[in-house]
Amino acid sequence: MRQTTLLSLFVRCGLFAVCLMTFSTAKAQWATVDWTIAETLLAIDAPISSVAQQDAYHDWVGEPRIPESVSDMGLRTQPNLELLAQIPPTQTLISPMFAGLTPRLEQIAPVTSFALYSPGTDTWEEMQTLTRQLGELTERQPQAEQLIEETQTLMTTLREPRPRSQSEIAPLLMVQFMDARHVRVFGDNSLYNAVLEQLELPNAWDQPTNAWGFALVGVEALARYPEAMLVIVDPLPAGVEEQLAKSGLWQQLPSVKNDNLLHLPPVWSFGALPSAQRFAKELTAALEAAPTQ
């Protein structure tokens, strides 16, 4: 009888320990106002409780999709603290551009900042560093290493079976529209350029860029690169497509006149490895489908 009682006690204690461990694991949830951090957390299967501006995330980032179970804390620049406080995260993760939110967010949970696109750093290496940092924080180190390895393997796979020779591929001019007359054009220090380097593809833009890897220029600046293939990354601002159809300036650009352009779905231009994977896949698929000029 006593043995049965002891056995029953051990079983109950064991179940309690398992429940306690499960509770501790389930309780560890992370929130973020930064989409680059969000996409990386999702890619390494880290538990997320809240992400800001989810509709806009899906417009600009696309994938990985945010599960419906993750709450939306409102604007990235003005998060809803009351909503965040309903189920406080273990930590709220930000990037330096959101540093001004730290005093408010710290009222709910500790705040940790992770940098990316730092001046003077190698963007490709920095994306891997961010992945490892988030893997360590969330105890998803194996998943983080797997994401890095998968990304490197993907770049090798996409680089090797290229149907065209290097000389047949025009330099690429990668842009996102701000309005019908202005674009961000991406060069050094950008995610897009980092992917081009991995794929050994030429970037036509040879002018200075900011810390985020782009220059904001008028559409007329694109005319200085008549041999370039224009790569337009969605989304287009409302009304821009209609305005471009009526724009003589746009229609006279060499890349447009010669139909030497590609249109890609949204890929987060300030992203990390998940966006790098997506951009590499979309770009190579579009290049393969494009007619030879």
CSV table of C-alpha atoms in Angstrom, one decimal:
chain,number,residue,atom,x,y,z
A,1,MET,CA,0.0,0.0,0.0
A,2,ARG,CA,2.8,2.3,0.9
A,3,GLN,CA,4.6,1.5,-2.3
A,4,THR,CA,1.5,2.3,-4.2
A,5,THR,CA,1.2,5.7,-2.4
A,6,LEU,CA,4.8,6.5,-3.1
A,7,LEU,CA,4.5,5.6,-6.7
A,8,SER,CA,1.3,7.7,-7.0
A,9,LEU,CA,3.2,10.6,-5.4
A,10,PHE,CA,6.1,10.3,-7.8
A,11,VAL,CA,3.8,10.1,-10.8
A,12,ARG,CA,2.0,13.3,-9.6
A,13,CYS,CA,5.3,15.1,-9.0
A,14,GLY,CA,6.5,14.0,-12.4
A,15,LEU,CA,3.3,15.3,-14.1
A,16,PHE,CA,3.6,18.5,-12.1
A,17,ALA,CA,7.2,19.0,-13.3
A,18,VAL,CA,6.2,18.3,-16.9
A,19,CYS,CA,3.3,20.8,-16.6
A,20,LEU,CA,5.6,23.4,-15.1
A,21,MET,CA,8.1,22.9,-17.9
A,22,THR,CA,5.3,23.2,-20.5
A,23,PHE,CA,4.0,26.3,-18.7
A,24,SER,CA,7.5,27.9,-18.7
A,25,THR,CA,8.0,27.2,-22.4
A,26,ALA,CA,4.6,28.4,-23.4
A,27,LYS,CA,5.0,31.6,-21.3
A,28,ALA,CA,8.2,32.5,-23.2
A,29,GLN,CA,6.7,34.8,-25.9
A,30,TRP,CA,8.3,37.6,-27.9
A,31,ALA,CA,6.7,40.7,-29.3
A,32,THR,CA,8.2,43.0,-31.9
A,33,VAL,CA,7.5,46.3,-33.7
A,34,ASP,CA,10.1,45.5,-36.3
A,35,TRP,CA,9.2,43.4,-39.4
A,36,THR,CA,12.8,42.2,-40.0
A,37,ILE,CA,12.9,40.7,-36.5
A,38,ALA,CA,9.4,39.4,-37.0
A,39,GLU,CA,10.2,37.5,-40.2
A,40,THR,CA,13.3,36.0,-38.7
A,41,LEU,CA,11.4,34.8,-35.5
A,42,LEU,CA,8.8,33.2,-37.7
A,43,ALA,CA,11.4,31.5,-39.9
A,44,ILE,CA,13.1,29.9,-36.8
A,45,ASP,CA,9.7,29.0,-35.3
A,46,ALA,CA,10.2,31.1,-32.2
A,47,PRO,CA,7.0,31.8,-30.1
A,48,ILE,CA,5.6,35.2,-30.9
A,49,SER,CA,2.7,36.9,-29.1
A,50,SER,CA,2.4,40.2,-31.0
A,51,VAL,CA,3.6,41.9,-34.2
A,52,ALA,CA,2.9,45.5,-35.2
A,53,GLN,CA,1.0,46.5,-38.4
A,54,GLN,CA,0.3,43.0,-39.7
A,55,ASP,CA,-1.7,44.0,-42.7
A,56,ALA,CA,1.1,46.3,-43.9
A,57,TYR,CA,3.6,43.5,-43.0
A,58,HIS,CA,1.8,41.2,-45.5
A,59,ASP,CA,1.7,44.0,-48.1
A,60,TRP,CA,5.5,44.8,-47.8
A,61,VAL,CA,7.1,41.6,-46.5
A,62,GLY,CA,4.8,38.9,-47.9
A,63,GLU,CA,6.2,35.9,-46.2
A,64,PRO,CA,6.6,34.2,-43.7
A,65,ARG,CA,2.9,34.7,-43.0
A,66,ILE,CA,2.0,35.8,-39.4
A,67,PRO,CA,-0.3,33.2,-37.7
A,68,GLU,CA,-3.8,34.3,-36.8
A,69,SER,CA,-3.0,33.6,-33.1
A,70,VAL,CA,-0.5,36.5,-33.0
A,71,SER,CA,-2.0,39.7,-31.9
A,72,ASP,CA,-1.6,43.0,-33.7
A,73,MET,CA,-0.2,45.7,-31.5
A,74,GLY,CA,-1.1,48.6,-33.8
A,75,LEU,CA,1.2,51.0,-35.6
A,76,ARG,CA,5.0,50.3,-35.5
A,77,THR,CA,5.6,53.8,-34.4
A,78,GLN,CA,2.7,54.0,-32.0
A,79,PRO,CA,2.0,50.5,-30.6
A,80,ASN,CA,-1.1,49.9,-28.5
A,81,LEU,CA,0.3,49.4,-25.0
A,82,GLU,CA,-3.0,48.5,-23.5
A,83,LEU,CA,-3.3,45.6,-25.9
A,84,LEU,CA,0.3,44.6,-25.4
A,85,ALA,CA,-0.2,44.6,-21.6
A,86,GLN,CA,-3.1,42.1,-21.8
A,87,ILE,CA,-0.7,39.3,-22.3
A,88,PRO,CA,2.8,40.8,-21.6
A,89,PRO,CA,5.6,39.2,-23.7
A,90,THR,CA,8.8,37.9,-22.2
A,91,GLN,CA,10.5,40.7,-24.1
A,92,THR,CA,9.7,43.2,-26.8
A,93,LEU,CA,12.3,43.3,-29.5
A,94,ILE,CA,13.1,46.4,-31.5
A,95,SER,CA,15.7,47.8,-33.9
A,96,PRO,CA,17.6,51.1,-33.4
A,97,MET,CA,15.1,53.0,-35.5
A,98,PHE,CA,12.4,52.4,-32.9
A,99,ALA,CA,14.7,53.3,-29.9
A,100,GLY,CA,12.4,56.2,-29.0
A,101,LEU,CA,9.7,53.7,-28.0
A,102,THR,CA,11.9,52.0,-25.4
A,103,PRO,CA,10.7,54.0,-22.3
A,104,ARG,CA,7.0,53.2,-23.1
A,105,LEU,CA,7.5,49.6,-24.1
A,106,GLU,CA,9.6,48.9,-20.9
A,107,GLN,CA,6.5,49.7,-18.9
A,108,ILE,CA,5.1,46.4,-20.2
A,109,ALA,CA,8.2,44.1,-20.5
A,110,PRO,CA,12.0,44.3,-21.0
A,111,VAL,CA,13.1,45.7,-24.3
A,112,THR,CA,16.1,44.4,-26.4
A,113,SER,CA,17.4,46.1,-29.5
A,114,PHE,CA,19.0,44.3,-32.5
A,115,ALA,CA,20.8,46.2,-35.2
A,116,LEU,CA,20.9,45.5,-38.9
A,117,TYR,CA,22.1,47.6,-41.8
A,118,SER,CA,24.8,49.2,-39.7
A,119,PRO,CA,27.1,51.6,-41.5
A,120,GLY,CA,30.5,50.0,-42.5
A,121,THR,CA,29.3,46.4,-42.0
A,122,ASP,CA,28.9,43.6,-44.5
A,123,THR,CA,25.1,43.2,-44.9
A,124,TRP,CA,25.2,39.5,-45.7
A,125,GLU,CA,27.3,38.7,-42.6
A,126,GLU,CA,25.1,41.0,-40.4
A,127,MET,CA,22.0,39.1,-41.5
A,128,GLN,CA,23.5,35.9,-40.3
A,129,THR,CA,24.6,37.5,-37.0
A,130,LEU,CA,21.0,38.7,-36.4
A,131,THR,CA,19.7,35.2,-37.1
A,132,ARG,CA,22.1,33.7,-34.5
A,133,GLN,CA,21.3,36.4,-31.9
A,134,LEU,CA,17.6,35.7,-32.2
A,135,GLY,CA,18.2,32.0,-32.1
A,136,GLU,CA,20.1,32.3,-28.9
A,137,LEU,CA,17.6,34.6,-27.3
A,138,THR,CA,14.7,32.4,-28.1
A,139,GLU,CA,16.5,29.1,-27.6
A,140,ARG,CA,16.1,28.2,-31.2
A,141,GLN,CA,19.8,27.9,-32.0
A,142,PRO,CA,19.4,24.8,-34.2
A,143,GLN,CA,16.6,26.4,-36.2
A,144,ALA,CA,18.7,29.5,-36.7
A,145,GLU,CA,21.7,27.5,-38.0
A,146,GLN,CA,19.4,25.6,-40.2
A,147,LEU,CA,18.0,28.9,-41.7
A,148,ILE,CA,21.5,30.1,-42.4
A,149,GLU,CA,22.5,26.8,-44.0
A,150,GLU,CA,19.3,26.7,-46.1
A,151,THR,CA,19.9,30.3,-47.3
A,152,GLN,CA,23.5,29.6,-48.3
A,153,THR,CA,22.5,26.3,-50.1
A,154,LEU,CA,19.7,28.2,-51.9
A,155,MET,CA,22.1,30.8,-53.2
A,156,THR,CA,24.5,28.1,-54.5
A,157,THR,CA,21.7,26.2,-56.1
A,158,LEU,CA,20.3,29.3,-57.9
A,159,ARG,CA,23.7,30.5,-58.9
A,160,GLU,CA,25.0,27.4,-60.6
A,161,PRO,CA,22.4,26.3,-63.3
A,162,ARG,CA,22.1,29.7,-64.9
A,163,PRO,CA,20.6,29.3,-68.4
A,164,ARG,CA,22.4,32.5,-69.7
A,165,SER,CA,26.0,33.4,-69.6
A,166,GLN,CA,27.2,36.3,-67.5
A,167,SER,CA,27.6,38.5,-70.6
A,168,GLU,CA,24.0,37.9,-71.6
A,169,ILE,CA,22.6,39.3,-68.3
A,170,ALA,CA,22.2,43.1,-68.3
A,171,PRO,CA,23.1,45.0,-65.2
A,172,LEU,CA,20.1,45.2,-62.9
A,173,LEU,CA,18.6,48.5,-61.6
A,174,MET,CA,16.4,47.6,-58.6
A,175,VAL,CA,13.8,50.1,-57.6
A,176,GLN,CA,10.7,50.6,-55.4
A,177,PHE,CA,8.3,53.5,-56.2
A,178,MET,CA,7.6,56.2,-53.5
A,179,ASP,CA,5.3,58.0,-55.9
A,180,ALA,CA,5.0,58.4,-59.7
A,181,ARG,CA,8.1,60.6,-59.9
A,182,HIS,CA,10.4,59.2,-57.2
A,183,VAL,CA,12.0,55.8,-56.6
A,184,ARG,CA,14.3,54.2,-54.1
A,185,VAL,CA,17.1,52.6,-56.1
A,186,PHE,CA,19.1,50.0,-54.3
A,187,GLY,CA,22.9,49.6,-54.2
A,188,ASP,CA,25.7,49.0,-51.7
A,189,ASN,CA,24.6,47.9,-48.2
A,190,SER,CA,21.1,46.8,-49.3
A,191,LEU,CA,19.5,43.4,-49.0
A,192,TYR,CA,18.9,43.3,-52.8
A,193,ASN,CA,22.5,44.0,-53.6
A,194,ALA,CA,23.7,41.5,-51.0
A,195,VAL,CA,21.6,38.9,-52.9
A,196,LEU,CA,23.0,40.0,-56.3
A,197,GLU,CA,26.5,39.5,-54.9
A,198,GLN,CA,25.6,36.0,-53.7
A,199,LEU,CA,24.1,35.2,-57.1
A,200,GLU,CA,27.0,36.8,-59.0
A,201,LEU,CA,24.7,39.2,-60.8
A,202,PRO,CA,25.7,42.8,-61.8
A,203,ASN,CA,24.1,45.8,-60.1
A,204,ALA,CA,23.8,48.8,-62.5
A,205,TRP,CA,23.5,51.4,-59.7
A,206,ASP,CA,27.0,52.9,-59.0
A,207,GLN,CA,26.1,56.0,-57.0
A,208,PRO,CA,26.2,56.5,-53.2
A,209,THR,CA,23.5,55.0,-51.0
A,210,ASN,CA,22.4,55.6,-47.4
A,211,ALA,CA,22.8,53.3,-44.5
A,212,TRP,CA,19.8,51.3,-45.6
A,213,GLY,CA,21.3,50.7,-49.0
A,214,PHE,CA,19.2,53.0,-51.2
A,215,ALA,CA,19.2,56.4,-52.8
A,216,LEU,CA,16.0,58.4,-53.3
A,217,VAL,CA,16.0,59.8,-56.8
A,218,GLY,CA,13.7,61.2,-59.4
A,219,VAL,CA,12.6,58.8,-62.2
A,220,GLU,CA,14.7,60.8,-64.7
A,221,ALA,CA,17.9,59.5,-62.9
A,222,LEU,CA,17.1,56.0,-64.3
A,223,ALA,CA,17.7,57.3,-67.9
A,224,ARG,CA,21.5,57.4,-67.1
A,225,TYR,CA,21.5,53.6,-67.3
A,226,PRO,CA,20.1,52.8,-70.8
A,227,GLU,CA,21.5,49.3,-70.9
A,228,ALA,CA,20.2,48.3,-67.5
A,229,MET,CA,17.3,45.9,-66.9
A,230,LEU,CA,14.8,47.7,-64.6
A,231,VAL,CA,13.6,45.5,-61.7
A,232,ILE,CA,10.5,47.0,-60.0
A,233,VAL,CA,9.6,45.5,-56.6
A,234,ASP,CA,6.0,45.8,-55.4
A,235,PRO,CA,4.0,47.2,-53.8
A,236,LEU,CA,3.2,50.2,-56.0
A,237,PRO,CA,1.6,53.2,-54.1
A,238,ALA,CA,-2.0,53.8,-54.9
A,239,GLY,CA,-2.5,55.4,-58.3
A,240,VAL,CA,1.1,55.1,-59.4
A,241,GLU,CA,0.5,52.5,-62.1
A,242,GLU,CA,-2.2,54.7,-63.7
A,243,GLN,CA,0.1,57.8,-63.5
A,244,LEU,CA,3.0,56.0,-65.1
A,245,ALA,CA,0.8,54.9,-68.0
A,246,LYS,CA,0.2,58.6,-68.8
A,247,SER,CA,3.8,59.8,-68.0
A,248,GLY,CA,5.9,60.7,-71.1
A,249,LEU,CA,9.0,60.8,-68.9
A,250,TRP,CA,8.4,57.2,-67.8
A,251,GLN,CA,7.5,55.9,-71.2
A,252,GLN,CA,10.7,57.4,-72.7
A,253,LEU,CA,13.0,55.7,-70.3
A,254,PRO,CA,15.2,53.2,-72.4
A,255,SER,CA,14.4,50.3,-70.1
A,256,VAL,CA,10.6,51.0,-70.5
A,257,LYS,CA,10.7,51.7,-74.3
A,258,ASN,CA,12.7,48.5,-74.9
A,259,ASP,CA,10.5,46.5,-72.5
A,260,ASN,CA,13.6,45.6,-70.6
A,261,LEU,CA,12.1,45.4,-67.2
A,262,LEU,CA,10.9,42.9,-64.6
A,263,HIS,CA,8.1,43.2,-62.0
A,264,LEU,CA,8.5,41.3,-58.7
A,265,PRO,CA,6.0,40.7,-55.9
A,266,PRO,CA,6.7,42.4,-52.5
A,267,VAL,CA,10.0,41.5,-50.9
A,268,TRP,CA,11.0,43.4,-47.7
A,269,SER,CA,13.9,45.6,-48.8
A,270,PHE,CA,15.1,46.0,-45.2
A,271,GLY,CA,14.7,42.4,-44.3
A,272,ALA,CA,17.0,39.5,-43.3
A,273,LEU,CA,17.5,36.0,-44.5
A,274,PRO,CA,13.9,35.1,-45.1
A,275,SER,CA,13.6,38.1,-47.4
A,276,ALA,CA,16.9,37.3,-49.0
A,277,GLN,CA,15.6,33.8,-49.9
A,278,ARG,CA,12.4,35.2,-51.3
A,279,PHE,CA,14.1,37.9,-53.4
A,280,ALA,CA,16.6,35.4,-54.8
A,281,LYS,CA,13.8,33.0,-55.8
A,282,GLU,CA,11.6,35.7,-57.3
A,283,LEU,CA,14.5,37.4,-59.2
A,284,THR,CA,15.9,34.2,-60.7
A,285,ALA,CA,12.5,33.0,-61.8
A,286,ALA,CA,11.8,36.3,-63.4
A,287,LEU,CA,15.1,36.4,-65.2
A,288,GLU,CA,14.6,32.9,-66.5
A,289,ALA,CA,11.2,33.8,-67.9
A,290,ALA,CA,12.4,37.1,-69.4
A,291,PRO,CA,13.0,37.1,-73.2
A,292,THR,CA,16.6,37.6,-74.3
A,293,GLN,CA,17.2,41.2,-75.4
